[in-house]
Short mmCIF file of C-alpha atoms and ligand atoms in Angstrom, two decimals:
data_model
loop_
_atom_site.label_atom_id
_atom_site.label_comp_id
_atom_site.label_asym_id
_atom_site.label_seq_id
_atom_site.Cartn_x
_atom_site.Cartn_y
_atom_site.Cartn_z
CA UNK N 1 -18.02 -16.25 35.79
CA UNK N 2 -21.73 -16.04 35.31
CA UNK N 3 -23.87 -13.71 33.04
CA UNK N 4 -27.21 -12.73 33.31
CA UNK N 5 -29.02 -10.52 30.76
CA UNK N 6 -32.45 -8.53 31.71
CA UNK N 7 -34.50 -5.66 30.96
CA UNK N 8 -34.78 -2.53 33.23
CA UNK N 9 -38.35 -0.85 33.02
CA UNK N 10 -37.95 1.20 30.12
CA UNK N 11 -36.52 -1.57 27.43
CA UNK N 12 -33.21 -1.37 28.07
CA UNK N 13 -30.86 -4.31 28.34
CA UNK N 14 -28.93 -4.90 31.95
CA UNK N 15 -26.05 -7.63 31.53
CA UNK N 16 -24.65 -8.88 35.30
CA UNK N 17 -21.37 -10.09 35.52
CA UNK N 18 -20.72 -12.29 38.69
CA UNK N 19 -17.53 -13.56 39.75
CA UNK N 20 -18.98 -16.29 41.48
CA UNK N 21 -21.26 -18.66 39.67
CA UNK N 22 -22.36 -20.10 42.54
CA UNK N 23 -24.72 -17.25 44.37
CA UNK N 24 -28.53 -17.14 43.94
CA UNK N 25 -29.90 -16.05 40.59
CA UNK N 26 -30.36 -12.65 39.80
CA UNK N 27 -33.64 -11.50 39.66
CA UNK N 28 -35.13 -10.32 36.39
CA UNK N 29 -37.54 -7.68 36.70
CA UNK N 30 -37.37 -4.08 37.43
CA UNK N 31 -40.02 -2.53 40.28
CA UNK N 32 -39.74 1.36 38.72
CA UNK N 33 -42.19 2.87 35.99
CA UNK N 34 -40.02 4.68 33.89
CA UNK N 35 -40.95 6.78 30.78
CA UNK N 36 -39.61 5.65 27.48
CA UNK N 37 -36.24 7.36 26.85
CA UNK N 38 -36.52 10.15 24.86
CA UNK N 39 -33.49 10.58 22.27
CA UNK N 40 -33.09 12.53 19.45
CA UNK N 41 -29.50 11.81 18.49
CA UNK N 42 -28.38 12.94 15.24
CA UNK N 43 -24.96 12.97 13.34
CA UNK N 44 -23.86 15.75 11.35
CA UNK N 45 -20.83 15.43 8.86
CA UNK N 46 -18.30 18.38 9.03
CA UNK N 47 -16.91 18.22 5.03
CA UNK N 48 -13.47 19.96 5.94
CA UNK N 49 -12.44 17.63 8.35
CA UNK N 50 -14.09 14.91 6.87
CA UNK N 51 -15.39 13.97 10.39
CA UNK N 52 -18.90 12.94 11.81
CA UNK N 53 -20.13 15.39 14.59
CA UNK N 54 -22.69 13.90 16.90
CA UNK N 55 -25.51 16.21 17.86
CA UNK N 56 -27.32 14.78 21.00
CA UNK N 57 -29.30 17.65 22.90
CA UNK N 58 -31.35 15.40 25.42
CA UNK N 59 -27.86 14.82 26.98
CA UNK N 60 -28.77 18.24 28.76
CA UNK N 61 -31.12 17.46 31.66
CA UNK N 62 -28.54 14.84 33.15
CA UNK N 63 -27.68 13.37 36.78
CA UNK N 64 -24.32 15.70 37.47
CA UNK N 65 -22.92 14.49 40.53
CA UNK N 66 -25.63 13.49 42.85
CA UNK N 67 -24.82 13.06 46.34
CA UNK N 68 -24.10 9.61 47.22
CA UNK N 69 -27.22 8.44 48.89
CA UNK N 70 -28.90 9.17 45.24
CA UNK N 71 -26.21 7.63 43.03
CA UNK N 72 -28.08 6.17 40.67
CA UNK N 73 -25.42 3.21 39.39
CA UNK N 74 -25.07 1.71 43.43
CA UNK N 75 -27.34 -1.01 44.12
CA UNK N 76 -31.09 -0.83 44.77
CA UNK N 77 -32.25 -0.62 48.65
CA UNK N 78 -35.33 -1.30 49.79
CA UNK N 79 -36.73 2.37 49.80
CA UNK N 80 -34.78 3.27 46.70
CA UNK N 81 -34.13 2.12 43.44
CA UNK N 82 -31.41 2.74 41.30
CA UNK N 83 -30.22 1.99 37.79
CA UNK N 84 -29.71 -1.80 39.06
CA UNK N 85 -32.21 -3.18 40.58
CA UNK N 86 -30.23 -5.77 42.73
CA UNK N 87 -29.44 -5.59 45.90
CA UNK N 88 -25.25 -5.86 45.04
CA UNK N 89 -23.37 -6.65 41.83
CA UNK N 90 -19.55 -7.33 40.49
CA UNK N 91 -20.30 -6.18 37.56
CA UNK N 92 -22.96 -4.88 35.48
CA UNK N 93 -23.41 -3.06 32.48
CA UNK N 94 -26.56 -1.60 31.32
CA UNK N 95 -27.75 1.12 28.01
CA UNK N 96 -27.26 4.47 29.05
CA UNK N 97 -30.45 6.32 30.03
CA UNK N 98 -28.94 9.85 28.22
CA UNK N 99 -26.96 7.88 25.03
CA UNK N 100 -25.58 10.25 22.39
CA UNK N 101 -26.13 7.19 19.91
CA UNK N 102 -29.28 4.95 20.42
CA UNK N 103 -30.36 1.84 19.10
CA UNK N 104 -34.12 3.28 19.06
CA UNK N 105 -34.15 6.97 18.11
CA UNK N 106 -37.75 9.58 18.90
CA UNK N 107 -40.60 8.01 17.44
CA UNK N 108 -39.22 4.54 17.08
CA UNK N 109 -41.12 1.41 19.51
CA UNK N 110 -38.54 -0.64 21.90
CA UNK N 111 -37.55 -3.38 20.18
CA UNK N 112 -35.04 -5.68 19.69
CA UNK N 113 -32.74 -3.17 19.35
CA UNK N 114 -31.18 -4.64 16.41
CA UNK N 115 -33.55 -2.35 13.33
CA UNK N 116 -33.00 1.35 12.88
CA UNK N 117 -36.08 3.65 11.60
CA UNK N 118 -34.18 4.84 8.78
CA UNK N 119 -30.91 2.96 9.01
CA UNK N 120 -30.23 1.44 5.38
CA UNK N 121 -31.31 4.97 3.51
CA UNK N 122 -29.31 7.47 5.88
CA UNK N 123 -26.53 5.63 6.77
CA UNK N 124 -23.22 7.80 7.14
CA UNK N 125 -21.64 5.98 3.75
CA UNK N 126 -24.56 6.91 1.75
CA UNK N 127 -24.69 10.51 2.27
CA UNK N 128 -21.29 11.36 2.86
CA UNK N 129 -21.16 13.72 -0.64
CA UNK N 130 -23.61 16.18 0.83
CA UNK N 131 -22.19 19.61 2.59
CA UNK N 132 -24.40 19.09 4.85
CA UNK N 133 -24.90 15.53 5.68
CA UNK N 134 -26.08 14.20 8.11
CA UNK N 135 -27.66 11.18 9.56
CA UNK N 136 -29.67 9.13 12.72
CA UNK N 137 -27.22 8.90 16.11
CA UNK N 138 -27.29 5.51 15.69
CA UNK N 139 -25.40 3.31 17.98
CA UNK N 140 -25.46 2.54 21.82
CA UNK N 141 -24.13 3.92 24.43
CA UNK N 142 -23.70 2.05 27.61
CA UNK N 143 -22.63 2.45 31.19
CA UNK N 144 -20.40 -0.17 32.99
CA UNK N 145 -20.15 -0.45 37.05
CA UNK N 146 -16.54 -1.72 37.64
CA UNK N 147 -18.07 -2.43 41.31
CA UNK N 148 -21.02 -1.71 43.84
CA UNK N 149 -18.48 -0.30 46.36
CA UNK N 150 -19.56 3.45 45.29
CA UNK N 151 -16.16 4.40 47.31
CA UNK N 152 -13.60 2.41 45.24
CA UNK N 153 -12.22 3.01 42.44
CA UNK N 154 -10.57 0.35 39.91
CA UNK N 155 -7.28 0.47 41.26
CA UNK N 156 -8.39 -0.49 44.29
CA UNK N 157 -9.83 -3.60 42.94
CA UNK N 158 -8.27 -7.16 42.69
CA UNK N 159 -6.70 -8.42 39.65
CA UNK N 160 -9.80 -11.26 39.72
CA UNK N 161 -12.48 -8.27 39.55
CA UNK N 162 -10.37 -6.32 36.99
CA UNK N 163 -10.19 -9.57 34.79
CA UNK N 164 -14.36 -9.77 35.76
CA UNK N 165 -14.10 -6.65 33.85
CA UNK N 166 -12.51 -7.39 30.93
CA UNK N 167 -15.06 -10.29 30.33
CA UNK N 168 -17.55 -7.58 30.22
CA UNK N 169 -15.47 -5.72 27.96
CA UNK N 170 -15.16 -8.73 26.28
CA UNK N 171 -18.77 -9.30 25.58
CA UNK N 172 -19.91 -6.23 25.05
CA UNK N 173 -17.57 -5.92 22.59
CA UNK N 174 -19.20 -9.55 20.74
CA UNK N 175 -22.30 -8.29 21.00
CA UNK N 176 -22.31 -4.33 19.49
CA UNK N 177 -20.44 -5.73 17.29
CA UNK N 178 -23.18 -7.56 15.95
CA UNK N 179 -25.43 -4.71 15.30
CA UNK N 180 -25.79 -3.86 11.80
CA UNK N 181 -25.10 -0.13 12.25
CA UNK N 182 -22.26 -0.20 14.56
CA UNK N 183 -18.92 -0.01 12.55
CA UNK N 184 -16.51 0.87 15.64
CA UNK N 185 -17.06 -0.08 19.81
CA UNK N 186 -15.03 2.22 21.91
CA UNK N 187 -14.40 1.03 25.93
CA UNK N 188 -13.56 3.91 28.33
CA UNK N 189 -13.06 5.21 31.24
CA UNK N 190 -13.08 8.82 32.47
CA UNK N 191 -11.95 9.57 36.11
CA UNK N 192 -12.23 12.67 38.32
CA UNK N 193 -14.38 15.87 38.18
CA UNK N 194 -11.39 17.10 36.07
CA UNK N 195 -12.15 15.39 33.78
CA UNK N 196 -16.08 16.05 33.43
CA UNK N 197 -17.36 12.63 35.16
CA UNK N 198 -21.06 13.47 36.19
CA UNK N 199 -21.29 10.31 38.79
CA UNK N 200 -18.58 9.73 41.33
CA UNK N 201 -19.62 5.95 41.01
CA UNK N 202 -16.86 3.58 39.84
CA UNK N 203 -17.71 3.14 35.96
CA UNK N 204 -16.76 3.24 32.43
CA UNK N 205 -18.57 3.71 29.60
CA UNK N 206 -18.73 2.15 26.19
CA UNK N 207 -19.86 3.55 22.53
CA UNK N 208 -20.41 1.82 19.88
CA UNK N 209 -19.90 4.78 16.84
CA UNK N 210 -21.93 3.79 13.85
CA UNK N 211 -18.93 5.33 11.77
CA UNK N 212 -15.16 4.60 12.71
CA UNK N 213 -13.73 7.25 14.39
CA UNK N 214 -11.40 9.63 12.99
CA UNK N 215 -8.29 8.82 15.16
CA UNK N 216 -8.91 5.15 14.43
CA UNK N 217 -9.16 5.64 10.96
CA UNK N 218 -5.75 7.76 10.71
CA UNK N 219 -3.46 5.56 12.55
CA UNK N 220 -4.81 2.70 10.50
CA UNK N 221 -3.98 4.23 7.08
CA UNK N 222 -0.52 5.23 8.71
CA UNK N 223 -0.60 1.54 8.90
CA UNK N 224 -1.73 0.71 5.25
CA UNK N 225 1.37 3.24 3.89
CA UNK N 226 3.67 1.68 6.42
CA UNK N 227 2.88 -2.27 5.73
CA UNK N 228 3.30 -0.77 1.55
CA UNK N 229 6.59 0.45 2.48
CA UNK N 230 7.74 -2.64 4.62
CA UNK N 231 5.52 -5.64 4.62
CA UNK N 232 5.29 -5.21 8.71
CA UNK N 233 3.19 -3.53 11.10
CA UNK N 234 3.43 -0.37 12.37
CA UNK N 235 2.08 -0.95 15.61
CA UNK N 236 4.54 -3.54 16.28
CA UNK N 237 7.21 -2.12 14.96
CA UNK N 238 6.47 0.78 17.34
CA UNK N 239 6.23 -1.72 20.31
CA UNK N 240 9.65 -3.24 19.35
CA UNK N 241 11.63 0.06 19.07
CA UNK N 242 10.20 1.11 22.32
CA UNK N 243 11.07 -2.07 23.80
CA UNK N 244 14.36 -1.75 22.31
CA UNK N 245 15.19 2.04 23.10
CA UNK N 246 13.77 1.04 27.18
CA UNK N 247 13.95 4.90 27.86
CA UNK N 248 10.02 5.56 28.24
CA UNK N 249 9.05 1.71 29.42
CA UNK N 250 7.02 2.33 32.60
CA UNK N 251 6.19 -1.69 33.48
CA UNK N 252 6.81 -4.83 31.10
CA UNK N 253 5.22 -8.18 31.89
CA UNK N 254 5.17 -11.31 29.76
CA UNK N 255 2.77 -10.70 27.68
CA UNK N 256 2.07 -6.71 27.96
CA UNK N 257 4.34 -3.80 27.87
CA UNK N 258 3.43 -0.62 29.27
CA UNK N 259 5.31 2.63 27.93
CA UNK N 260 4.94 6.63 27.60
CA UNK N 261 4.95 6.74 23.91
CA UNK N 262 7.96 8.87 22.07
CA UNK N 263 5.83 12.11 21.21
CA UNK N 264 3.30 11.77 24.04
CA UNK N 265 0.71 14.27 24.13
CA UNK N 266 -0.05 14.55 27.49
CA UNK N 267 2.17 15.42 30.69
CA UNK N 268 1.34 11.94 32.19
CA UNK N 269 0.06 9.12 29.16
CA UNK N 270 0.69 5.48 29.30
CA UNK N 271 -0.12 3.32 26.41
CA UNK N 272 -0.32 -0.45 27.24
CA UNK N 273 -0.16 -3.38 24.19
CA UNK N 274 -0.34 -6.73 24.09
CA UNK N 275 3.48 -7.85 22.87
CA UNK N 276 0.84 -10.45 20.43
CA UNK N 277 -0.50 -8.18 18.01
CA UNK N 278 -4.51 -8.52 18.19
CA UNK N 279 -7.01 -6.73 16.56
CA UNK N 280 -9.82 -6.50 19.67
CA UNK N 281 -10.12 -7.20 23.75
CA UNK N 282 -12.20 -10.84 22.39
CA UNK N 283 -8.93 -12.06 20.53
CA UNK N 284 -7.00 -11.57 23.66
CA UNK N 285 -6.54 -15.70 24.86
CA UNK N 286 -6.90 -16.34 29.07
CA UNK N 287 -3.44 -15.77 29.98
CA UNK N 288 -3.30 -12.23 28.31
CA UNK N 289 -6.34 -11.41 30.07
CA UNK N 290 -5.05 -12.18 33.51
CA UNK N 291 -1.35 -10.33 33.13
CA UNK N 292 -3.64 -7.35 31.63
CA UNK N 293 -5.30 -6.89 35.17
CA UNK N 294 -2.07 -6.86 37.00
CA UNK N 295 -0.28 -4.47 34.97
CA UNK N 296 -2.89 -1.95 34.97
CA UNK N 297 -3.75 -2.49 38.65
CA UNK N 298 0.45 -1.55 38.76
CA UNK N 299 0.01 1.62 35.87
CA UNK N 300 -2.96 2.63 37.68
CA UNK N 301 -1.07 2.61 41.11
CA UNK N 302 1.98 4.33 39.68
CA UNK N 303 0.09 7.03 38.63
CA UNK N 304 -1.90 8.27 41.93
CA UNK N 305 1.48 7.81 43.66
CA UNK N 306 3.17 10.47 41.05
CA UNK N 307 1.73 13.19 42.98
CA UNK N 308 0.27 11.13 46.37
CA UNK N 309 -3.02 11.41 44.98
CA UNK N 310 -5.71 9.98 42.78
CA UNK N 311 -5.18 11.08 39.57
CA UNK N 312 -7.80 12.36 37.02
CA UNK N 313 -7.74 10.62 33.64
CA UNK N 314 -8.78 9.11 30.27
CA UNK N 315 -8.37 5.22 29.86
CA UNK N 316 -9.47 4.56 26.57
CA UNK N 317 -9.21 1.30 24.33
CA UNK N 318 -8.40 1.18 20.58
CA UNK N 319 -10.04 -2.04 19.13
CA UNK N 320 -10.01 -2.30 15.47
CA UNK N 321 -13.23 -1.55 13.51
CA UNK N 322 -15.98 -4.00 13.38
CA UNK N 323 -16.04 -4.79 9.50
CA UNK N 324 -12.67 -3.08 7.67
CA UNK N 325 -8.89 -3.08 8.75
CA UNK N 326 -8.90 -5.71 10.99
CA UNK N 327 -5.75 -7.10 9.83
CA UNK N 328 -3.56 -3.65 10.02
CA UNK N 329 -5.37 -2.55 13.54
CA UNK N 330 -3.44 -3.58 16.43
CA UNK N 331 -5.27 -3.43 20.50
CA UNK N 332 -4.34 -1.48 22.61
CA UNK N 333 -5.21 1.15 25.76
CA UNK N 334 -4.12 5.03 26.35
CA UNK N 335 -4.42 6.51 29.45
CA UNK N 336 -3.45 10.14 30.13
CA UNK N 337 -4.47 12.31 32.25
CA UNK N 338 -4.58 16.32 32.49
CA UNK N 339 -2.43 17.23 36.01
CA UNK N 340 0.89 18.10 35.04
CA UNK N 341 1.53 18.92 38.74
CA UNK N 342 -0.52 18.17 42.20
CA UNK N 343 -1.84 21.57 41.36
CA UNK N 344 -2.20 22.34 37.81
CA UNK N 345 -4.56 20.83 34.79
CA UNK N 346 -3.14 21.19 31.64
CA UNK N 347 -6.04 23.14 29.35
CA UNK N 348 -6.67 21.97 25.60
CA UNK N 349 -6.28 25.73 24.98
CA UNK N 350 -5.04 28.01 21.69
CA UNK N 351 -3.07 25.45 19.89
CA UNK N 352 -4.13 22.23 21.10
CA UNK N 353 -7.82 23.05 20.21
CA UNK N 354 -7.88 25.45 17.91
CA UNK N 355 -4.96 24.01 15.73
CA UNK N 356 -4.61 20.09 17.02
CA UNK N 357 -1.01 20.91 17.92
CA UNK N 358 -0.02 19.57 21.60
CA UNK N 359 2.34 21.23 23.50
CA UNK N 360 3.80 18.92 26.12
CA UNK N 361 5.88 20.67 28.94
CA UNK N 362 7.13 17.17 30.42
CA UNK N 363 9.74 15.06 28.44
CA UNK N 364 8.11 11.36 28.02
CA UNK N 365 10.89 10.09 29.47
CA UNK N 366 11.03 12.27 32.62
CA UNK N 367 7.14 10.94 32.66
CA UNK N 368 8.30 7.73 32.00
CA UNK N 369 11.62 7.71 34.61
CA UNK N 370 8.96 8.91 37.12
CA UNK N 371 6.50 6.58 36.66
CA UNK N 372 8.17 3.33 36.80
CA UNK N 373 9.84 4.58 39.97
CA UNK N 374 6.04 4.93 41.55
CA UNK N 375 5.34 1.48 40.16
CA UNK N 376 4.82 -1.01 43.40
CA UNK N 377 3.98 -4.27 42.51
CA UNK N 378 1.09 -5.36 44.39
ZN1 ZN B 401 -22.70 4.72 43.81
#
């Protein structure tokens, strides 16, 4: 694998990923003239749920689903140039030109991305007393092309350009993690108009929250009272009874087990851990890297043959937090999506979103039992 960092026109970082290190280098310029981005990202704390809101209104005027001759994340042709000024890629990741958290908020000059205007004085910790606190969208936000085939999607890749991905993963992870205001870095993917994906382009995104996120943090202190109680893990222990029970297993390789979990949420959800418990994607050694991209090439697969179609859904990493927790957090992916038949989306309606209460109408392990019978090995 070879990397390759640049700058695209406006400031922003571009990181290539190349499967082969052998090819010509990339080149490092970028022919547009862009405006500097414009972002005004702010958080705002809600006090009764103790949770940071992020306000980010620029997000309005953005690229929904251009036709394909004007995606802006294929590679650059001669008459027109994209978000990647190269003329094909693996991989490449680059700072989202709409970000809901930025490194450099309004009024601040391109930098090195690493000081915030008002970081030390407004950061989330400090104000967090206020009713109405609230604080810079600090962060980044970036956008990751799994491939420059605009018409395939990851599944559809080989288990050498999934692990390609990963590495990005990998180092994207490394590096938000070293900026000062980033506490959390969140890798995901979002599939299908369903769903709310603007580009049909083959990507992912990644955020790096300068708080951790409220999910993270309550499944880690179900971990602190559970290691108080027991001296063990809850994550694991959770892996080992569902390895144990072998109702809701889905696929199982040496060193990654894929299963619907016992009180899924969603009519078709697959969580996948690594059966080594690790806090992020970096800790993850070679081998566990490699069986990764085959079982979720096979996960992937069993789920557009559920219904004979690609499915719409949510693949979304849970890394520990950057600074606190490590040791109780545990890796690991969910992916769900919302068809609960060919023809029907399930809708976060009256009690899911107004009361946080999910009513499932599939069993997990009907889910489950018809999942691992559309597994096919590649
Ligand atoms: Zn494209």
């Amino acid at each position: 694998m070879r990397r390759t960092a640049a700058r695209l026109a406006d400031g922003r970082e571009i990181v290539y990923f190349d499967l082969d290190d052998t090819r010509p280098q990339r080149r490092l310029d970028d022919p547009r003239e862009l405006g500097p981005i414009s972002t005004a990202s702010e958080i705002r704390y809600d006090a009764l749920l103790d949770e940071w809101v992020a306000i980010a209104s620029h997000r309005q005027g953005r690229t929904h689903l251009p036709p394909t001759d004007e995606c802006p994340l294929c590679p650059s042709r001669d008459d027109r140039h994209t978000e990647v000024p190269a003329d094909d890629y693996d991989v490449v990741v680059f700072e989202n030109r709409f970000p809901s958290f930025a490194t450099r908020l309004e009024g601040d000059t391109p930098g090195d991305g690493a000081q915030s205007p008002a970081g030390a004085a407004t950061s989330p910790v400090a104000v967090q007393d206020e009713i109405f606190a609230r604080g810079p969208g600090l962060g980044r936000c970036e956008v990751v092309c799994f491939t420059s085939d605009h018409d395939s999607p990851l599944r559809k890749l080989s288990p050498e350009h999934v692990r390609l991905v990963v590495e990005a993963w990998v180092d994207r992870t490394c590096e938000l993690s070293k900026l000062p205001h980033v506490e959390q870095v969140f890798c995901f993917e979002n599939r299908g108009e369903e769903i709310g994906v603007t580009l049909g382009h083959p990507h992912g995104q990644i955020y790096a929250y300068p708080f951790v996120t409220p999910r993270t943090r309550r499944m880690l202190d179900s971990a602190r009272t559970h290691r108080e109680r027991t001296w063990r893990n809850l994550f694991a222990d959770l892996l080992a009874a569902e390895v144990a029970d072998g109702s809701r297993i889905v696929a199982a390789t040496e060193h990654w087990v894929a299963f619907v979990p016992a009180a899924a949420r969603w009519p078709v959800e697959v969580h996948l851990y690594p059966r080594r418990q690790v806090p992020d994607l970096p800790a993850l050694h070679d081998a566990e890297r490699d069986d990764f991209a085959r079982i979720y090439l096979d996960v992937l697969g069993a789920m557009d043959n559920l219904y004979g179609l690609p499915l719409p859904y949510i693949s979304a990493w849970h890394q520990a937090p950057v600074r606190i927790d490590r040791d109780l957090a545990y890796l690991h992916l969910e992916v769900f999506s919302v068809k609960r038949a060919p023809n029907k989306l399930k809708y976060l309606a009256g009690s899911e979103s107004g009361m946080g209460v999910f009513i499932n109408d599939v069993t997990p392990e009907q889910a489950a039992a018809a999942l691992r019978a559309a597994v096919k090995p590649a």
